PDB file of C-alpha atoms in Angstrom:
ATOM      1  CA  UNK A 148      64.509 -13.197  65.172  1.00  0.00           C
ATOM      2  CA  UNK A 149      61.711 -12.656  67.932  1.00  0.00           C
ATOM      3  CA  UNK A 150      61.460 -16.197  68.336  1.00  0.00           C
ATOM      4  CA  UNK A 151      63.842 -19.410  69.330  1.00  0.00           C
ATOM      5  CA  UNK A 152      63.096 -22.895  68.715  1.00  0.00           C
ATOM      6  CA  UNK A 153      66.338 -24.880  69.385  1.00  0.00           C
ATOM      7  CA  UNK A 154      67.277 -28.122  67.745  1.00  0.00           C
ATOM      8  CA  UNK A 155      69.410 -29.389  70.367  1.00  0.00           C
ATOM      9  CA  UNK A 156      68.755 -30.424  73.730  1.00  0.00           C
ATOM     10  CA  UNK A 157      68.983 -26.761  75.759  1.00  0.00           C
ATOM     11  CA  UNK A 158      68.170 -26.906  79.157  1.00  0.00           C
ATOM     12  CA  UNK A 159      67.982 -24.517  81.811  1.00  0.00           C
ATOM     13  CA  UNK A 160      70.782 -24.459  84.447  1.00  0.00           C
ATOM     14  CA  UNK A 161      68.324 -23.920  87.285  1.00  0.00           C
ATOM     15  CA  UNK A 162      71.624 -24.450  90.085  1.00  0.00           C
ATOM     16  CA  UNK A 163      72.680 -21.295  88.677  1.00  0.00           C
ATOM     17  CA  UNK A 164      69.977 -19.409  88.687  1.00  0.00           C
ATOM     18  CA  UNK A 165      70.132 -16.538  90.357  1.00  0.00           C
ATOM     19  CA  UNK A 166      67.220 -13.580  91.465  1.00  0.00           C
ATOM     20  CA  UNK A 167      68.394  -9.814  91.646  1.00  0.00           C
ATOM     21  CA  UNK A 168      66.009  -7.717  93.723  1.00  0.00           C
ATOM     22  CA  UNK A 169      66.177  -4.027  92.837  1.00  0.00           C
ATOM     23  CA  UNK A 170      65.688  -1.796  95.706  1.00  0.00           C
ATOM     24  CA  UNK A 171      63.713   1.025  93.499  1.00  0.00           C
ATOM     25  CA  UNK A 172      60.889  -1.118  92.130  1.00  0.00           C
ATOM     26  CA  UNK A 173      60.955  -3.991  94.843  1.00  0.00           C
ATOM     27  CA  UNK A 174      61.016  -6.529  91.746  1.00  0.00           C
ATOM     28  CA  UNK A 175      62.983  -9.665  91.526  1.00  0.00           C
ATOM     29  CA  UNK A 176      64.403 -10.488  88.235  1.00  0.00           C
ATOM     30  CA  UNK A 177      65.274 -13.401  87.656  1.00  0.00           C
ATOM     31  CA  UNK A 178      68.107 -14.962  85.315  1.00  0.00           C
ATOM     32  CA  UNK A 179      69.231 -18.705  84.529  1.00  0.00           C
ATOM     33  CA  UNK A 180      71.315 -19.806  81.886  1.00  0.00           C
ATOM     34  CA  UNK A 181      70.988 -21.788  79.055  1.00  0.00           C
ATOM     35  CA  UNK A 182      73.112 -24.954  78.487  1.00  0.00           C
ATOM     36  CA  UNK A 183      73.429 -27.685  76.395  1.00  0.00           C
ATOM     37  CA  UNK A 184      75.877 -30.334  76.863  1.00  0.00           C
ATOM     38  CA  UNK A 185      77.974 -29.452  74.145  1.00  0.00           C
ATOM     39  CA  UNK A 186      79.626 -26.587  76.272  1.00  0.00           C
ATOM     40  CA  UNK A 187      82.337 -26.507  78.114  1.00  0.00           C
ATOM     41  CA  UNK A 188      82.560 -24.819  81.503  1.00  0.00           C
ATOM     42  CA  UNK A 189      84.446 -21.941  80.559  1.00  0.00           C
ATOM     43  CA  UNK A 190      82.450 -20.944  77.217  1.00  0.00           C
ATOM     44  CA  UNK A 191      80.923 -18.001  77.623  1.00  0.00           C
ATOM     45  CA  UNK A 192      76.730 -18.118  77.859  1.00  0.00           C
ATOM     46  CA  UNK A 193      75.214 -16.292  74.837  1.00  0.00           C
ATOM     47  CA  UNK A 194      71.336 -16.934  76.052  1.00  0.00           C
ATOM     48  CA  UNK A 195      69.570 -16.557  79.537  1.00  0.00           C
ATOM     49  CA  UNK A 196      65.849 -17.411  80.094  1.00  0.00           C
ATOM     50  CA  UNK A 197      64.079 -14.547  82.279  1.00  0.00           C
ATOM     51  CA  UNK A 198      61.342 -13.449  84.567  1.00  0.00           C
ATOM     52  CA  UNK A 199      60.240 -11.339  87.104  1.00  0.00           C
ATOM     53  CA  UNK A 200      59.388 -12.274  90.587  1.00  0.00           C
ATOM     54  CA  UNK A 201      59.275 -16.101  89.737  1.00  0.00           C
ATOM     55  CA  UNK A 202      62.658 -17.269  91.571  1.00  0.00           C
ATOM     56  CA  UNK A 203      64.573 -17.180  94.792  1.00  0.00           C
ATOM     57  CA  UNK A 204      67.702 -15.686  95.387  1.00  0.00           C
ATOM     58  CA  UNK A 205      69.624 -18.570  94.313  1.00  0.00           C
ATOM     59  CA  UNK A 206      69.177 -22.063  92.381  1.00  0.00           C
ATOM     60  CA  UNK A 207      65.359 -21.739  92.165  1.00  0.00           C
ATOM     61  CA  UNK A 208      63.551 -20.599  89.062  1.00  0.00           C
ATOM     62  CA  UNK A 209      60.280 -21.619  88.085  1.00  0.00           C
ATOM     63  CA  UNK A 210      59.474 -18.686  85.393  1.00  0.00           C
ATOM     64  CA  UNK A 211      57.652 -18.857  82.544  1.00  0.00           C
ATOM     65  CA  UNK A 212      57.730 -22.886  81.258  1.00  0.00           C
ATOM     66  CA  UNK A 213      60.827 -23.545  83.659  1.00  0.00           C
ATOM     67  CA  UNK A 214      59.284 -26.472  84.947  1.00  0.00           C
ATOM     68  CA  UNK A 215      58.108 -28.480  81.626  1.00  0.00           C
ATOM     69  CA  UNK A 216      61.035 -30.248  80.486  1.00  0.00           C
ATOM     70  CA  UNK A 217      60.350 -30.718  77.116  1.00  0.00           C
ATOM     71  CA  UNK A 218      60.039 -26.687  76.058  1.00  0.00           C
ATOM     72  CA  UNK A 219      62.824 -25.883  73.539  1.00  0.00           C
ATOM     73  CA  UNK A 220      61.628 -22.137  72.509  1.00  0.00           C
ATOM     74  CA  UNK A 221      61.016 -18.861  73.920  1.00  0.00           C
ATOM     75  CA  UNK A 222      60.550 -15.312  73.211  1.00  0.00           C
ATOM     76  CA  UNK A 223      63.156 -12.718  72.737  1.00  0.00           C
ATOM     77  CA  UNK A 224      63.119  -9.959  75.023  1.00  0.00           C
ATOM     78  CA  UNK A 225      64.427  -7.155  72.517  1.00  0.00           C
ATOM     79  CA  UNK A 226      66.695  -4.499  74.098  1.00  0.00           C
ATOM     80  CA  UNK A 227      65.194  -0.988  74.438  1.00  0.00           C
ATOM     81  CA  UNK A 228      67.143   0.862  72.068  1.00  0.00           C
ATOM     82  CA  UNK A 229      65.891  -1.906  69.015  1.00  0.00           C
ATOM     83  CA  UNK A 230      62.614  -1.020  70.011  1.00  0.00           C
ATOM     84  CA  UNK A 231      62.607   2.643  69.423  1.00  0.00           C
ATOM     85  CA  UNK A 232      64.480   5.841  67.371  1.00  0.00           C
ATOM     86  CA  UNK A 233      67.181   7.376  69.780  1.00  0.00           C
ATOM     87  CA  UNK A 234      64.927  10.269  70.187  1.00  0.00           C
ATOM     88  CA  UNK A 235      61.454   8.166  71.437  1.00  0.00           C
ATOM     89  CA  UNK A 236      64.019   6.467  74.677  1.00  0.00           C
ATOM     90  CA  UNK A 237      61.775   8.296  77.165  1.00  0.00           C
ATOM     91  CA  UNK A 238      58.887   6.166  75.941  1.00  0.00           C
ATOM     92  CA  UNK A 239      61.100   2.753  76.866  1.00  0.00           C
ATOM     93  CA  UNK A 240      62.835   3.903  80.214  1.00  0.00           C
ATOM     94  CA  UNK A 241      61.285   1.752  82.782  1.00  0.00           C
ATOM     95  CA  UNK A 242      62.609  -1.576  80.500  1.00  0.00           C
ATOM     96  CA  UNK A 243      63.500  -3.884  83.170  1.00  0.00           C
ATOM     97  CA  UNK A 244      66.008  -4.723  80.672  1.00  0.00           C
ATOM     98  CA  UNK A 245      69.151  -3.395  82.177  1.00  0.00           C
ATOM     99  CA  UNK A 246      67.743  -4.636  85.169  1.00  0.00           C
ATOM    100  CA  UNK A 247      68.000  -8.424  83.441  1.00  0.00           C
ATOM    101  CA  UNK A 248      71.756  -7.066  82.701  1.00  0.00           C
ATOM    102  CA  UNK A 249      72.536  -6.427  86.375  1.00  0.00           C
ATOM    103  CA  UNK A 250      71.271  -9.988  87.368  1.00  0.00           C
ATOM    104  CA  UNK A 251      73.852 -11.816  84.965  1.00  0.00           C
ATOM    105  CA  UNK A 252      76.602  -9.721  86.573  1.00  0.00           C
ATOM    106  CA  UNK A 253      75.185 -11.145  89.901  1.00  0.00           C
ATOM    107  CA  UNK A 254      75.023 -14.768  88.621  1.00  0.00           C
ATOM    108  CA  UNK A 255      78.980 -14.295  86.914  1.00  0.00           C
ATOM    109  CA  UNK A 256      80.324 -12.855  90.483  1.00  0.00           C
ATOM    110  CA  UNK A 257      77.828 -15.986  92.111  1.00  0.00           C
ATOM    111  CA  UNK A 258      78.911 -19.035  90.155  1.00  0.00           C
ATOM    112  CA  UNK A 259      81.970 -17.704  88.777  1.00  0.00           C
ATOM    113  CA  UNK A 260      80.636 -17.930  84.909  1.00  0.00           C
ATOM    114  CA  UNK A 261      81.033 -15.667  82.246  1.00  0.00           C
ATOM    115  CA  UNK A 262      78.195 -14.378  80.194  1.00  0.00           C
ATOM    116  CA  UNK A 263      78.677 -13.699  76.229  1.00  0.00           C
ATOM    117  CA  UNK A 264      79.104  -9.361  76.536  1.00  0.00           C
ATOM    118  CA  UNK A 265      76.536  -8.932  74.293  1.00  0.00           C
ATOM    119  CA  UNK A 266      73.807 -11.610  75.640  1.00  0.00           C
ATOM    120  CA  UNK A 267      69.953 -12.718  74.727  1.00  0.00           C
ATOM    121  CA  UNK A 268      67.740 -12.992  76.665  1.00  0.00           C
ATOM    122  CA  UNK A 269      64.146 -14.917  75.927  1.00  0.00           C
ATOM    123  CA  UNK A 270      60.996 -15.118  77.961  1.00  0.00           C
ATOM    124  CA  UNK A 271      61.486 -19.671  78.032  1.00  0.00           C
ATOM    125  CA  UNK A 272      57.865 -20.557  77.285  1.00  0.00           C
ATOM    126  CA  UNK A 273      56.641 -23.827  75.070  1.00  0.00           C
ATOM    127  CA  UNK A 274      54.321 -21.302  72.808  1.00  0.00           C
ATOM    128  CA  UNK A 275      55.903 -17.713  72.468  1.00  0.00           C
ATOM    129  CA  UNK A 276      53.174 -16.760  69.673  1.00  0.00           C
ATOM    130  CA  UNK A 277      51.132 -17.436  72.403  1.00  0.00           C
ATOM    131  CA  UNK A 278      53.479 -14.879  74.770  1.00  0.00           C
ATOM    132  CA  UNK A 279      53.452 -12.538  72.295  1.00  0.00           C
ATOM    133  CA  UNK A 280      49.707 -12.231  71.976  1.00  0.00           C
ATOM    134  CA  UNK A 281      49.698 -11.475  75.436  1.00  0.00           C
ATOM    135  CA  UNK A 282      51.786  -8.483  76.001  1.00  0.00           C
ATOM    136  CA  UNK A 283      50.384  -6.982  72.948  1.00  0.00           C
ATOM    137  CA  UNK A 284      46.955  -7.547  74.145  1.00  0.00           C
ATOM    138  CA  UNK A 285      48.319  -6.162  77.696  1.00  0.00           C
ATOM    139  CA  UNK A 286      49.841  -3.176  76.079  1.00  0.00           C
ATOM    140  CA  UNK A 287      46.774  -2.395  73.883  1.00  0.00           C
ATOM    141  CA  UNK A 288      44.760  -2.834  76.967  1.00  0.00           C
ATOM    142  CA  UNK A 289      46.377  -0.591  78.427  1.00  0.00           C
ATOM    143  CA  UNK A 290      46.506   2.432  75.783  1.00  0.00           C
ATOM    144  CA  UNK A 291      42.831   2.109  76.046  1.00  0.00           C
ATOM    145  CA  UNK A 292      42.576   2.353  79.590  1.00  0.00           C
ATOM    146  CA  UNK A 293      44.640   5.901  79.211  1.00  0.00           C
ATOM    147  CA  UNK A 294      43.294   7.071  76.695  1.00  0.00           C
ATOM    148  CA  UNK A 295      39.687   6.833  78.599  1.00  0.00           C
ATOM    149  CA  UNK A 296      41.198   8.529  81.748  1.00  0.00           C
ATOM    150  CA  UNK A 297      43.006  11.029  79.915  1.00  0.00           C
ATOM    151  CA  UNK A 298      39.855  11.918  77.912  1.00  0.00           C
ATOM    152  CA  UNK A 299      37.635  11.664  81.211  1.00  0.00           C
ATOM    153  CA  UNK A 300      40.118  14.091  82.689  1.00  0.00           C
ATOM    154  CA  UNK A 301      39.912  16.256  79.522  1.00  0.00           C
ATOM    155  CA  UNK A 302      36.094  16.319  79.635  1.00  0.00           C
ATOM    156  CA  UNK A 303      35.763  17.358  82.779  1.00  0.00           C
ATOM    157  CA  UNK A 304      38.424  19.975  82.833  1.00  0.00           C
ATOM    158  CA  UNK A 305      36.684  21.594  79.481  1.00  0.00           C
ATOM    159  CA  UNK A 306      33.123  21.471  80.951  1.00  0.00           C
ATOM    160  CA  UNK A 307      34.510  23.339  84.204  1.00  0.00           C
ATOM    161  CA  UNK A 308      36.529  25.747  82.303  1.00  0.00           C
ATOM    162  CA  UNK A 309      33.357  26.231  79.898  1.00  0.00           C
ATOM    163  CA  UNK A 310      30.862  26.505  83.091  1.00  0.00           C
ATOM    164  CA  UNK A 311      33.250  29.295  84.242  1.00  0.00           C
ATOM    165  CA  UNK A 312      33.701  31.436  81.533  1.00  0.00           C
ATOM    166  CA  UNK A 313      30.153  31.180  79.886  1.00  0.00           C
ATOM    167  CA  UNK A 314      27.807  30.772  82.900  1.00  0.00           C
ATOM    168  CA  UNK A 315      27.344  34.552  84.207  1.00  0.00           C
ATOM    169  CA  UNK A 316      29.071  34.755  88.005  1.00  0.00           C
ATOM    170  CA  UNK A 317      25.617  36.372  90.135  1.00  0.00           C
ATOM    171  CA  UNK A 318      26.513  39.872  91.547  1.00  0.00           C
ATOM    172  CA  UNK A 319      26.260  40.221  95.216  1.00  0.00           C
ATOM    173  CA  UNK A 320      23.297  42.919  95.749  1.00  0.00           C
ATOM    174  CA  UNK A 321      23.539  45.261  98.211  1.00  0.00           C
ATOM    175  CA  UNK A 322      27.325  44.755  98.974  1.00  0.00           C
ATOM    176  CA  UNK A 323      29.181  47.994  97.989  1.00  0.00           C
ATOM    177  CA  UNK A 324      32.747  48.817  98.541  1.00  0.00           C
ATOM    178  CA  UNK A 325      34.851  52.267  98.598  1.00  0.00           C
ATOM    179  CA  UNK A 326      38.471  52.484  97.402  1.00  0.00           C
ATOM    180  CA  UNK A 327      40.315  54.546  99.636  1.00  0.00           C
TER     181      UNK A 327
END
């Protein structure tokens, strides 16, 4: 399922929440778990709401709907090898899902938690068809804007190749030169 609605009453455990800042992009992502108050304190947390650059380094998370207490859904952020065959990975490298992965390690060493080992994680917004809409209207968006520079850069490298090779180059008069 791309999409959560829970039944229960979930909430975010913003006190745990924790920010991982990666030194290569200069991001913070941002984790927090989801509770309910059916679990105990050493069950293991299957789901995590996330976001990037929307919390502190620790107990502060305002990502997404964080701050409207009556959301209950959210949008799952499927992992990078769902997404595409095993030979099409180059085309999902820059995920900043692993990155998510390294910030629940941070929050487990942090709060001394443990996280499910295989856990979800979902975008926590009161309309995720809305969500969705948006990053696919951001990612087609953004094929179009490549595909115009890429076709821009095409056209112009054809009409300079073409200018070279079917415009005659003008001979120099007067300029002669011996081999020795």
């Amino acid at each position: 399922p791309y999409f959560f609605l829970f039944t229960e009453a979930p909430r975010l455990d913003i006190q745990r929440a924790v920010g991982y800042k990666s030194r290569w992009t200069g991001k913070v992502y941002c984790v927090a778990p989801l509770v309910d108050t059916t679990m105990s304190a050493v069950e293991p947390i299957y789901y995590w709401a996330i976001g990037e650059d929307c919390c502190e380094a620790r107990s502060d998370f305002h990502c997404g709907d964080a701050q409207d207490p009556s959301t209950r859904s959210g949008l799952v952020a499927l992992k990078p090898a769902k997404i595409v065959r095993p030979y099409m990975r180059w085309a999902v490298r820059g995920s900043p899902y692993q990155r998510f992965e390294k910030a629940v390690r941070l929050e487990e060493a942090t709060h001394v938690t443990q996280a499910a080992p295989d856990p979800t994680f979902i975008y926590w917004s009161s309309d995720p068809i809305a969500l969705k809409d948006s990053f696919y209207k951001e990612a087609v968006h953004s094929c179009v804007l490549w595909s115009l520079i890429y076709f821009a850069v095409l056209l112009v490298l054809s009409c300079f190749t073409a200018w070279r090779r079917l415009v005659p180059q003008r001979k120099h008069a007067g300029v002669m030169r011996y081999a020795d």
